[in-house]
Each structure stands twice: as structure tokens, then as C-alpha cells.
């Protein structure tokens, strides 16, 4: 079943635009908005230092330092060392269940002489990689426009992640349109406007506090007019109630489906890795309110809690599709389990 069907169909309430309400404008922001944008600092230029894996290693350095403090240290893999390993894994937000399970596997395999103490790290890497075995690819439309909706609470890096994702698609030669549908946060719209101009992609916006579905309507039309490959929609992160969030997203979905029946193709939620176990709870709550298909885990460069990705996968059951390992525009990377685990240890 297409993801778009989860949003519901057949309503004829207020999907149609009302005259004068939420009129969106395509292209560069109007003069007043440009003045506001000019008053904000320009994003710093990207510094290239050794490619994607190097950036990933730098991003996970704090988590890796925690693990390196006890592994490898040439000690016998006894109960004392296993307890230390479990403590470090919990501190790195692997979660108590994951940490206890991994240490139990280490203990049993070591007693069964499956490896020596010097081989504990390769064993641990293998087990962790198996836990991350899931489909991390994006679901693109078979033909026409691929529509991605992106949600996330304030402060997670949602708008910046959208810009970085747009930059990646643009670099690949795809035509991208951005929809600034987080209309109740003027700062988010202005930030997205700065990024869209810097990247060189089209952005559609509406009036502050206007109907987000109206912005989405105009964005779909603009994407079709430009024969765009990708439409990325910046949606509201949190409303007063889960029902309000779901209602808003459902309305957007119905507006999109009138023009693109099998859309949206992905609903991505952005999570801040620095919040640790709170990110797990946030993912659970969002998943109750909306049909999330994948996660974007940001700010891994600013935390020793890189292990949080494991309880998110195990408790929420949603694939992590992108990770943020820095502030640069190239620092949003497709999630690759083996490289991620390598960067935790090597």
C-alpha cells in the first residue's frame, strides 16, 4: 500500500485554497524577507578534511573515546571488565537492554572460546553491525516527483537537515523544490530561504501563520511546473496535541495526493542525538501521531551518546536513513551501518 494512503482521502473540506488565505510565492523571498535574511549570519563555508568517513570518525569521536578508555586494554575478559564495558555502553546511550545483551553475548562467546580477549572488539563490532541491519535507502517515486515530508521538534536541526538533503540531491543533478510549510515559525522560513538561495534551489513560502496546506498546494504546482525530481516539505514539529499534528499532516497529505496520488514517498523525523534516551521517547511519541517511515539523527558530532541509534532501532522499529556529523553542508550522510560501527571503534 502506498504511504500516501495512510493520510486518508476523500475530504472536500478546506483543502481547496480560500482566496487571500495562505497564498504562497515561489522563488526568492520578497524584498522585506531578503532584508531579514541579510541580517542573519551567513552559514560558514564547508571545510573539506578527508572525505565522508573522516567526517563520520570526527563526529563520533566522543563516543569512540569512551569505548577506547577500556577497549582494548589487554585484560582478561572477566566479570569486572564486562561490568565496565556495560557501564560505558550505557553512558554512551546504547541503553541498558542493549548493553546487558551485548555483554552477555561477550561473556558466553568468550567462555565458549569463540575468541580471545584481544578479539573482543571485532566480535563486538560484528554483533553491533547485525543489530543495524535494515533498509536505509530512500523510497523515490518510480516516475515523476518524489515527495519527502520532514518533521522534528524545535532545536533538532530539522530545517538545516532539509537544506543539507536538498544540497545532496542538487549535487546529484536533481531538480529540487523546497516547501516552507512550518508557517508558525517565521525563523524557520527565513532560515530555509537563506539556505535555498545558497544552494540554488527553488523555495515556496506563504504568509506567517498561514495555512501550511496552502503552501504545500503551491509547492506541488511549482514542482510540476519545473518538472522537478524532488519536493521536500518542511512541516511543523509540534502542535499542542498529537491529534492536531496528525490532522495537519493528513490535510497536507490529501492536498498532495490530488496532484501526486502515491505521495508522500517518505515521512522523515529529525532527532537530536545529544538528547540521548529522550530522543528514543520522542521517536515513539511522533510515531504514534504520524506515519513516520525513517529517521534523521543529527548532532552526533556534539555528543558521547552515539549509541542512542541502537535503542531507537530496537524500541521504535524505524530505520535511520541519515546521520548528521557536523555543521558543514556536506555533513549529513546516508546511514551506512558498517561504516558507522567502524567509526565507533577505529
GROMACS .gro file of C-alpha atoms in nm:
model
  346
    1UNK     CA    1   0.000   0.000   0.000
    2UNK     CA    2   0.135   0.344  -0.091
    3UNK     CA    3   0.240   0.562   0.200
    4UNK     CA    4   0.009   0.836   0.079
    5UNK     CA    5  -0.297   0.620   0.152
    6UNK     CA    6  -0.214   0.637   0.522
    7UNK     CA    7  -0.309   1.002   0.523
    8UNK     CA    8  -0.670   0.943   0.416
    9UNK     CA    9  -0.864   1.062   0.116
   10UNK     CA   10  -1.194   1.193   0.002
   11UNK     CA   11  -1.238   1.505   0.216
   12UNK     CA   12  -1.358   1.818   0.046
   13UNK     CA   13  -1.335   2.045   0.346
   14UNK     CA   14  -1.067   2.312   0.335
   15UNK     CA   15  -0.809   2.152   0.105
   16UNK     CA   16  -0.905   2.395  -0.167
   17UNK     CA   17  -0.738   2.730  -0.119
   18UNK     CA   18  -0.950   3.015   0.002
   19UNK     CA   19  -0.900   3.350  -0.169
   20UNK     CA   20  -0.637   3.554   0.008
   21UNK     CA   21  -0.550   3.281   0.260
   22UNK     CA   22  -0.201   3.136   0.276
   23UNK     CA   23  -0.101   3.246  -0.071
   24UNK     CA   24   0.246   3.114  -0.136
   25UNK     CA   25   0.511   3.269  -0.351
   26UNK     CA   26   0.766   3.069  -0.545
   27UNK     CA   27   1.127   3.162  -0.598
   28UNK     CA   28   1.336   3.407  -0.399
   29UNK     CA   29   1.170   3.571  -0.096
   30UNK     CA   30   1.020   3.916  -0.128
   31UNK     CA   31   1.229   4.227  -0.061
   32UNK     CA   32   1.129   4.255   0.306
   33UNK     CA   33   1.222   3.893   0.370
   34UNK     CA   34   1.554   3.942   0.193
   35UNK     CA   35   1.635   4.225   0.431
   36UNK     CA   36   1.556   3.997   0.726
   37UNK     CA   37   1.763   3.720   0.576
   38UNK     CA   38   2.054   3.955   0.514
   39UNK     CA   39   2.057   4.048   0.883
   40UNK     CA   40   2.120   3.686   0.976
   41UNK     CA   41   2.470   3.539   0.964
   42UNK     CA   42   2.566   3.351   0.651
   43UNK     CA   43   2.634   2.982   0.705
   44UNK     CA   44   3.007   2.917   0.729
   45UNK     CA   45   3.168   2.763   0.421
   46UNK     CA   46   3.230   2.390   0.435
   47UNK     CA   47   3.581   2.273   0.524
   48UNK     CA   48   3.678   1.955   0.346
   49UNK     CA   49   3.904   1.738   0.561
   50UNK     CA   50   3.946   1.385   0.435
   51UNK     CA   51   3.609   1.286   0.297
   52UNK     CA   52   3.291   1.135   0.433
   53UNK     CA   53   3.441   0.863   0.654
   54UNK     CA   54   3.681   1.110   0.814
   55UNK     CA   55   3.386   1.337   0.893
   56UNK     CA   56   3.200   1.041   1.042
   57UNK     CA   57   3.500   0.949   1.258
   58UNK     CA   58   3.532   1.308   1.379
   59UNK     CA   59   3.161   1.317   1.452
   60UNK     CA   60   3.172   1.001   1.663
   61UNK     CA   61   3.499   1.084   1.838
   62UNK     CA   62   3.340   1.147   2.179
   63UNK     CA   63   3.159   0.814   2.177
   64UNK     CA   64   3.471   0.637   2.046
   65UNK     CA   65   3.685   0.792   2.322
   66UNK     CA   66   3.452   0.646   2.585
   67UNK     CA   67   3.484   0.299   2.436
   68UNK     CA   68   3.860   0.331   2.381
   69UNK     CA   69   3.907   0.408   2.751
   70UNK     CA   70   3.854   0.039   2.827
   71UNK     CA   71   3.889  -0.141   2.491
   72UNK     CA   72   4.129  -0.286   2.412
   73UNK     CA   73   4.339  -0.290   2.727
   74UNK     CA   74   4.488  -0.642   2.722
   75UNK     CA   75   4.292  -0.755   3.024
   76UNK     CA   76   4.119  -1.082   3.078
   77UNK     CA   77   3.754  -1.058   2.985
   78UNK     CA   78   3.633  -1.123   3.337
   79UNK     CA   79   3.321  -1.008   3.520
   80UNK     CA   80   3.488  -0.683   3.632
   81UNK     CA   81   3.580  -0.584   3.276
   82UNK     CA   82   3.237  -0.685   3.145
   83UNK     CA   83   3.078  -0.463   3.409
   84UNK     CA   84   3.298  -0.173   3.297
   85UNK     CA   85   3.205  -0.237   2.934
   86UNK     CA   86   2.836  -0.242   3.022
   87UNK     CA   87   2.869   0.085   3.216
   88UNK     CA   88   3.045   0.259   2.925
   89UNK     CA   89   2.785   0.133   2.677
   90UNK     CA   90   2.505   0.267   2.898
   91UNK     CA   91   2.685   0.602   2.935
   92UNK     CA   92   2.709   0.617   2.556
   93UNK     CA   93   2.329   0.564   2.546
   94UNK     CA   94   2.330   0.219   2.394
   95UNK     CA   95   2.054   0.161   2.651
   96UNK     CA   96   2.054  -0.084   2.944
   97UNK     CA   97   1.886  -0.365   2.746
   98UNK     CA   98   2.128  -0.343   2.453
   99UNK     CA   99   2.429  -0.305   2.684
  100UNK     CA  100   2.334  -0.604   2.902
  101UNK     CA  101   2.259  -0.820   2.598
  102UNK     CA  102   2.591  -0.738   2.430
  103UNK     CA  103   2.787  -0.812   2.747
  104UNK     CA  104   2.603  -1.143   2.789
  105UNK     CA  105   2.696  -1.235   2.431
  106UNK     CA  106   3.058  -1.138   2.503
  107UNK     CA  107   3.064  -1.348   2.820
  108UNK     CA  108   2.912  -1.657   2.658
  109UNK     CA  109   3.129  -1.641   2.347
  110UNK     CA  110   3.445  -1.585   2.550
  111UNK     CA  111   3.369  -1.875   2.783
  112UNK     CA  112   3.295  -2.085   2.476
  113UNK     CA  113   3.640  -1.990   2.345
  114UNK     CA  114   3.497  -1.833   2.028
  115UNK     CA  115   3.759  -1.559   2.060
  116UNK     CA  116   4.044  -1.435   2.280
  117UNK     CA  117   4.029  -1.111   2.482
  118UNK     CA  118   4.223  -0.937   2.202
  119UNK     CA  119   3.944  -1.030   1.961
  120UNK     CA  120   3.667  -0.878   2.173
  121UNK     CA  121   3.641  -0.565   1.959
  122UNK     CA  122   3.591  -0.747   1.625
  123UNK     CA  123   3.331  -0.967   1.796
  124UNK     CA  124   3.151  -0.663   1.937
  125UNK     CA  125   3.162  -0.485   1.600
  126UNK     CA  126   3.008  -0.785   1.427
  127UNK     CA  127   2.724  -0.806   1.678
  128UNK     CA  128   2.654  -0.432   1.660
  129UNK     CA  129   2.651  -0.433   1.280
  130UNK     CA  130   2.394  -0.715   1.283
  131UNK     CA  131   2.171  -0.502   1.507
  132UNK     CA  132   2.178  -0.223   1.249
  133UNK     CA  133   2.084  -0.446   0.957
  134UNK     CA  134   1.788  -0.268   0.796
  135UNK     CA  135   1.697  -0.092   0.473
  136UNK     CA  136   1.841   0.260   0.486
  137UNK     CA  137   1.758   0.361   0.129
  138UNK     CA  138   1.514   0.639   0.044
  139UNK     CA  139   1.189   0.549  -0.128
  140UNK     CA  140   1.182   0.750  -0.451
  141UNK     CA  141   0.886   0.770  -0.687
  142UNK     CA  142   0.907   0.525  -0.977
  143UNK     CA  143   0.844   0.820  -1.205
  144UNK     CA  144   0.773   1.190  -1.162
  145UNK     CA  145   0.818   1.387  -0.842
  146UNK     CA  146   0.939   1.226  -0.520
  147UNK     CA  147   0.779   1.395  -0.219
  148UNK     CA  148   0.951   1.391   0.121
  149UNK     CA  149   0.784   1.537   0.430
  150UNK     CA  150   1.018   1.623   0.720
  151UNK     CA  151   0.915   1.679   1.082
  152UNK     CA  152   1.100   1.740   1.408
  153UNK     CA  153   1.068   1.948   1.722
  154UNK     CA  154   1.238   2.284   1.752
  155UNK     CA  155   1.611   2.263   1.804
  156UNK     CA  156   1.669   1.922   1.646
  157UNK     CA  157   1.827   2.067   1.332
  158UNK     CA  158   1.524   1.994   1.112
  159UNK     CA  159   1.547   2.294   0.880
  160UNK     CA  160   1.924   2.266   0.840
  161UNK     CA  161   1.891   1.894   0.767
  162UNK     CA  162   1.637   1.972   0.494
  163UNK     CA  163   1.882   2.217   0.338
  164UNK     CA  164   2.165   1.962   0.350
  165UNK     CA  165   1.942   1.696   0.196
  166UNK     CA  166   1.841   1.939  -0.080
  167UNK     CA  167   2.209   2.016  -0.141
  168UNK     CA  168   2.286   1.646  -0.186
  169UNK     CA  169   2.005   1.599  -0.437
  170UNK     CA  170   2.105   1.917  -0.621
  171UNK     CA  171   2.465   1.794  -0.646
  172UNK     CA  172   2.336   1.470  -0.796
  173UNK     CA  173   2.176   1.673  -1.074
  174UNK     CA  174   1.820   1.654  -0.946
  175UNK     CA  175   1.582   1.950  -0.964
  176UNK     CA  176   1.467   2.028  -0.609
  177UNK     CA  177   1.182   2.240  -0.472
  178UNK     CA  178   1.152   2.325  -0.102
  179UNK     CA  179   0.820   2.399   0.069
  180UNK     CA  180   0.841   2.617   0.382
  181UNK     CA  181   0.526   2.475   0.544
  182UNK     CA  182   0.636   2.537   0.904
  183UNK     CA  183   0.443   2.863   0.877
  184UNK     CA  184   0.408   2.924   1.250
  185UNK     CA  185   0.785   2.961   1.290
  186UNK     CA  186   0.897   3.266   1.093
  187UNK     CA  187   1.260   3.198   1.182
  188UNK     CA  188   1.241   2.854   1.021
  189UNK     CA  189   1.106   3.004   0.698
  190UNK     CA  190   1.378   3.269   0.689
  191UNK     CA  191   1.647   3.011   0.760
  192UNK     CA  192   1.522   2.791   0.479
  193UNK     CA  193   1.515   3.095   0.247
  194UNK     CA  194   1.884   3.164   0.319
  195UNK     CA  195   1.976   2.804   0.251
  196UNK     CA  196   1.768   2.781  -0.068
  197UNK     CA  197   1.947   3.082  -0.216
  198UNK     CA  198   2.285   2.950  -0.113
  199UNK     CA  199   2.219   2.604  -0.260
  200UNK     CA  200   2.046   2.738  -0.570
  201UNK     CA  201   1.709   2.564  -0.541
  202UNK     CA  202   1.351   2.692  -0.560
  203UNK     CA  203   1.159   2.758  -0.241
  204UNK     CA  204   0.784   2.813  -0.197
  205UNK     CA  205   0.660   3.006   0.105
  206UNK     CA  206   0.338   3.155   0.239
  207UNK     CA  207   0.244   3.424   0.487
  208UNK     CA  208   0.347   3.390   0.851
  209UNK     CA  209   0.092   3.184   1.041
  210UNK     CA  210  -0.089   3.090   0.721
  211UNK     CA  211  -0.233   2.754   0.628
  212UNK     CA  212   0.056   2.505   0.574
  213UNK     CA  213  -0.161   2.304   0.332
  214UNK     CA  214  -0.186   2.613   0.109
  215UNK     CA  215   0.194   2.632   0.092
  216UNK     CA  216   0.207   2.263   0.005
  217UNK     CA  217  -0.055   2.313  -0.269
  218UNK     CA  218   0.154   2.586  -0.432
  219UNK     CA  219   0.474   2.390  -0.386
  220UNK     CA  220   0.332   2.088  -0.568
  221UNK     CA  221   0.221   2.313  -0.853
  222UNK     CA  222   0.565   2.476  -0.870
  223UNK     CA  223   0.738   2.136  -0.866
  224UNK     CA  224   0.516   2.018  -1.151
  225UNK     CA  225   0.574   2.339  -1.345
  226UNK     CA  226   0.952   2.294  -1.313
  227UNK     CA  227   0.930   1.919  -1.379
  228UNK     CA  228   1.118   1.878  -1.053
  229UNK     CA  229   1.260   1.549  -0.933
  230UNK     CA  230   1.219   1.610  -0.560
  231UNK     CA  231   0.986   1.815  -0.339
  232UNK     CA  232   1.092   1.845   0.027
  233UNK     CA  233   0.831   1.979   0.268
  234UNK     CA  234   0.935   2.137   0.599
  235UNK     CA  235   0.642   2.063   0.832
  236UNK     CA  236   0.554   2.180   1.181
  237UNK     CA  237   0.746   1.998   1.452
  238UNK     CA  238   0.497   2.003   1.736
  239UNK     CA  239   0.147   2.129   1.794
  240UNK     CA  240  -0.044   2.141   2.121
  241UNK     CA  241  -0.179   1.790   2.078
  242UNK     CA  242  -0.086   1.481   1.880
  243UNK     CA  243  -0.427   1.497   1.715
  244UNK     CA  244  -0.353   1.848   1.591
  245UNK     CA  245  -0.025   1.734   1.439
  246UNK     CA  246  -0.188   1.436   1.273
  247UNK     CA  247  -0.476   1.645   1.139
  248UNK     CA  248  -0.236   1.896   0.987
  249UNK     CA  249  -0.022   1.628   0.825
  250UNK     CA  250  -0.331   1.444   0.700
  251UNK     CA  251  -0.457   1.760   0.535
  252UNK     CA  252  -0.120   1.817   0.368
  253UNK     CA  253  -0.121   1.456   0.251
  254UNK     CA  254  -0.463   1.490   0.092
  255UNK     CA  255  -0.361   1.810  -0.085
  256UNK     CA  256  -0.051   1.639  -0.225
  257UNK     CA  257  -0.244   1.329  -0.335
  258UNK     CA  258  -0.479   1.531  -0.552
  259UNK     CA  259  -0.180   1.603  -0.775
  260UNK     CA  260   0.053   1.310  -0.692
  261UNK     CA  261  -0.160   1.011  -0.586
  262UNK     CA  262   0.119   0.792  -0.445
  263UNK     CA  263   0.283   1.069  -0.237
  264UNK     CA  264   0.435   1.135   0.009
  265UNK     CA  265   0.706   0.879  -0.055
  266UNK     CA  266   0.885   0.936   0.276
  267UNK     CA  267   0.793   1.096   0.610
  268UNK     CA  268   1.120   1.163   0.792
  269UNK     CA  269   1.155   1.263   1.155
  270UNK     CA  270   1.464   1.454   1.271
  271UNK     CA  271   1.605   1.365   1.614
  272UNK     CA  272   1.882   1.531   1.815
  273UNK     CA  273   2.139   1.271   1.928
  274UNK     CA  274   2.257   1.493   2.214
  275UNK     CA  275   1.926   1.434   2.393
  276UNK     CA  276   2.013   1.066   2.435
  277UNK     CA  277   1.729   0.849   2.562
  278UNK     CA  278   1.489   1.143   2.526
  279UNK     CA  279   1.529   1.101   2.150
  280UNK     CA  280   1.400   0.744   2.185
  281UNK     CA  281   1.088   0.864   2.365
  282UNK     CA  282   1.040   1.144   2.113
  283UNK     CA  283   1.055   0.896   1.825
  284UNK     CA  284   0.795   0.678   1.996
  285UNK     CA  285   0.555   0.969   2.051
  286UNK     CA  286   0.588   1.101   1.695
  287UNK     CA  287   0.535   0.754   1.554
  288UNK     CA  288   0.201   0.738   1.739
  289UNK     CA  289   0.090   1.064   1.580
  290UNK     CA  290   0.214   1.027   1.224
  291UNK     CA  291   0.320   0.756   0.975
  292UNK     CA  292   0.697   0.810   1.004
  293UNK     CA  293   0.897   0.600   0.757
  294UNK     CA  294   1.252   0.687   0.860
  295UNK     CA  295   1.471   0.890   1.094
  296UNK     CA  296   1.744   1.153   1.060
  297UNK     CA  297   1.977   1.154   1.362
  298UNK     CA  298   2.161   1.486   1.396
  299UNK     CA  299   2.439   1.636   1.611
  300UNK     CA  300   2.635   1.314   1.654
  301UNK     CA  301   2.948   1.531   1.648
  302UNK     CA  302   2.846   1.703   1.972
  303UNK     CA  303   2.777   1.407   2.196
  304UNK     CA  304   2.930   1.098   2.357
  305UNK     CA  305   2.586   0.936   2.318
  306UNK     CA  306   2.631   0.795   1.968
  307UNK     CA  307   2.499   0.460   2.088
  308UNK     CA  308   2.146   0.602   2.104
  309UNK     CA  309   2.092   0.478   1.749
  310UNK     CA  310   2.065   0.119   1.881
  311UNK     CA  311   1.771   0.161   2.123
  312UNK     CA  312   1.596   0.382   1.867
  313UNK     CA  313   1.607   0.100   1.614
  314UNK     CA  314   1.516  -0.170   1.865
  315UNK     CA  315   1.240   0.010   2.053
  316UNK     CA  316   1.084   0.216   1.776
  317UNK     CA  317   1.150  -0.013   1.481
  318UNK     CA  318   1.216   0.271   1.237
  319UNK     CA  319   1.522   0.281   1.010
  320UNK     CA  320   1.779   0.558   1.047
  321UNK     CA  321   1.831   0.692   0.694
  322UNK     CA  322   2.066   0.987   0.753
  323UNK     CA  323   2.305   1.097   1.027
  324UNK     CA  324   2.443   1.445   1.094
  325UNK     CA  325   2.811   1.451   1.194
  326UNK     CA  326   2.892   1.822   1.173
  327UNK     CA  327   2.772   2.169   1.084
  328UNK     CA  328   2.903   2.172   0.727
  329UNK     CA  329   2.667   2.134   0.436
  330UNK     CA  330   2.830   1.802   0.343
  331UNK     CA  331   2.797   1.662   0.695
  332UNK     CA  332   2.458   1.496   0.654
  333UNK     CA  333   2.540   1.144   0.543
  334UNK     CA  334   2.334   0.845   0.432
  335UNK     CA  335   2.342   0.598   0.718
  336UNK     CA  336   2.572   0.302   0.646
  337UNK     CA  337   2.577   0.055   0.937
  338UNK     CA  338   2.921  -0.096   0.877
  339UNK     CA  339   3.090   0.243   0.843
  340UNK     CA  340   2.907   0.370   1.150
  341UNK     CA  341   3.029   0.079   1.364
  342UNK     CA  342   3.383   0.111   1.224
  343UNK     CA  343   3.383   0.478   1.324
  344UNK     CA  344   3.279   0.384   1.678
  345UNK     CA  345   3.593   0.178   1.729
  346UNK     CA  346   3.863   0.259   1.467
   0.00000   0.00000   0.00000
